[in-house]
Phi, psi and omega in degrees: 000120183258083181266117184229163179227124175286168182291330178290322190287319182299313179305316178294319179300306188299314190289331177299313181294314176299318177302313179298318176300311185297315185294315175297319175300325173295321185290320188270348181242079187296337179291322177301314180297320180288336176294315180296338178265007166095017183252108182265153171123150176070022184254131182258103188294333172293327180288325179285320179297322176301314181296324179293316186296314179297323176296315179300322184274355182240289179293321175305306178292321178302319180284319178298312187292327176302307176301314181299325180297316170306312178300304174315313181290315183304314177293331176292333179264011171094013184273155170267118188224140179202150177268138179236126181283149177247091184302327182292314177287334178290321177296315176299319174307314186287319175297319179291324181292327171310323183254011170096015173219163182217125167228116194245119173226078193284353183145184185202165173276125170259141184216150182224154182130166184288135183201144182273172181293319176297313177297321178296316179299315181293321176302311182294326181292332188298327186290302182297318178299324181288327176287333175295315176297323176297318177300321180293327180292323185284339188284332173307299181291332177300314178292325177294329175289328174296328181275356175089014185279325180230158178202192178063221184294333181294317176298311178297323174291326176299311179291318181286323177301311189293324183288310189298310184296323177291322174298311178301318180292316173303305179300314177289347175271000172295142184271042184235151171055226181270010186285161186297324184297322170305315182288322176294316180297326182291335174271310184216124174288324179296314177292329182292318180291324179296321185267313185291326185288311175291328181299305182295312181305315179299323175300317182285325169303313180299326182293312197261331185264307181289000000 
């Protein structure tokens, strides 16, 4: 498997990673938003830096590995594949975070070449499955935090990483528009149901419980 990255692709991945981290930091730090609007006071620089680090290591990594999983599987099936950032949507994510909401569609892996419906479904499935696996990874320090073994920034990373990756998996398995779920369902209703039902339910739980 010849997995390569162009300079433009690396740039797009890096900018999307930073932009998502910054957008989530704005969303989670309302006092930072007030300063950007000219209302100073009550901001902890250390708190903002910690939130940025947590965002980059959770939503940023979850997004990057989701897209890279699409690329790896696409290349495995002989596709020409590369990530392309959507700078308009990245700007929209930051502007949205400034007013207290976030809808992030930072870009996608585009691929071309001869492909079957099954292969296209497997390429789509790779992203959400990667997020589920990442959620399992974050579940370990999350469980340790519940037992009082870890705390502080490790606990924050665990909670945010578990939540974000469950949300990413659940949202992307919805069978609509350009989302992964539609492509999986076009290939196999059985595979779609097996992955989508628990993913969506866990995503809802992450949104309202975590």
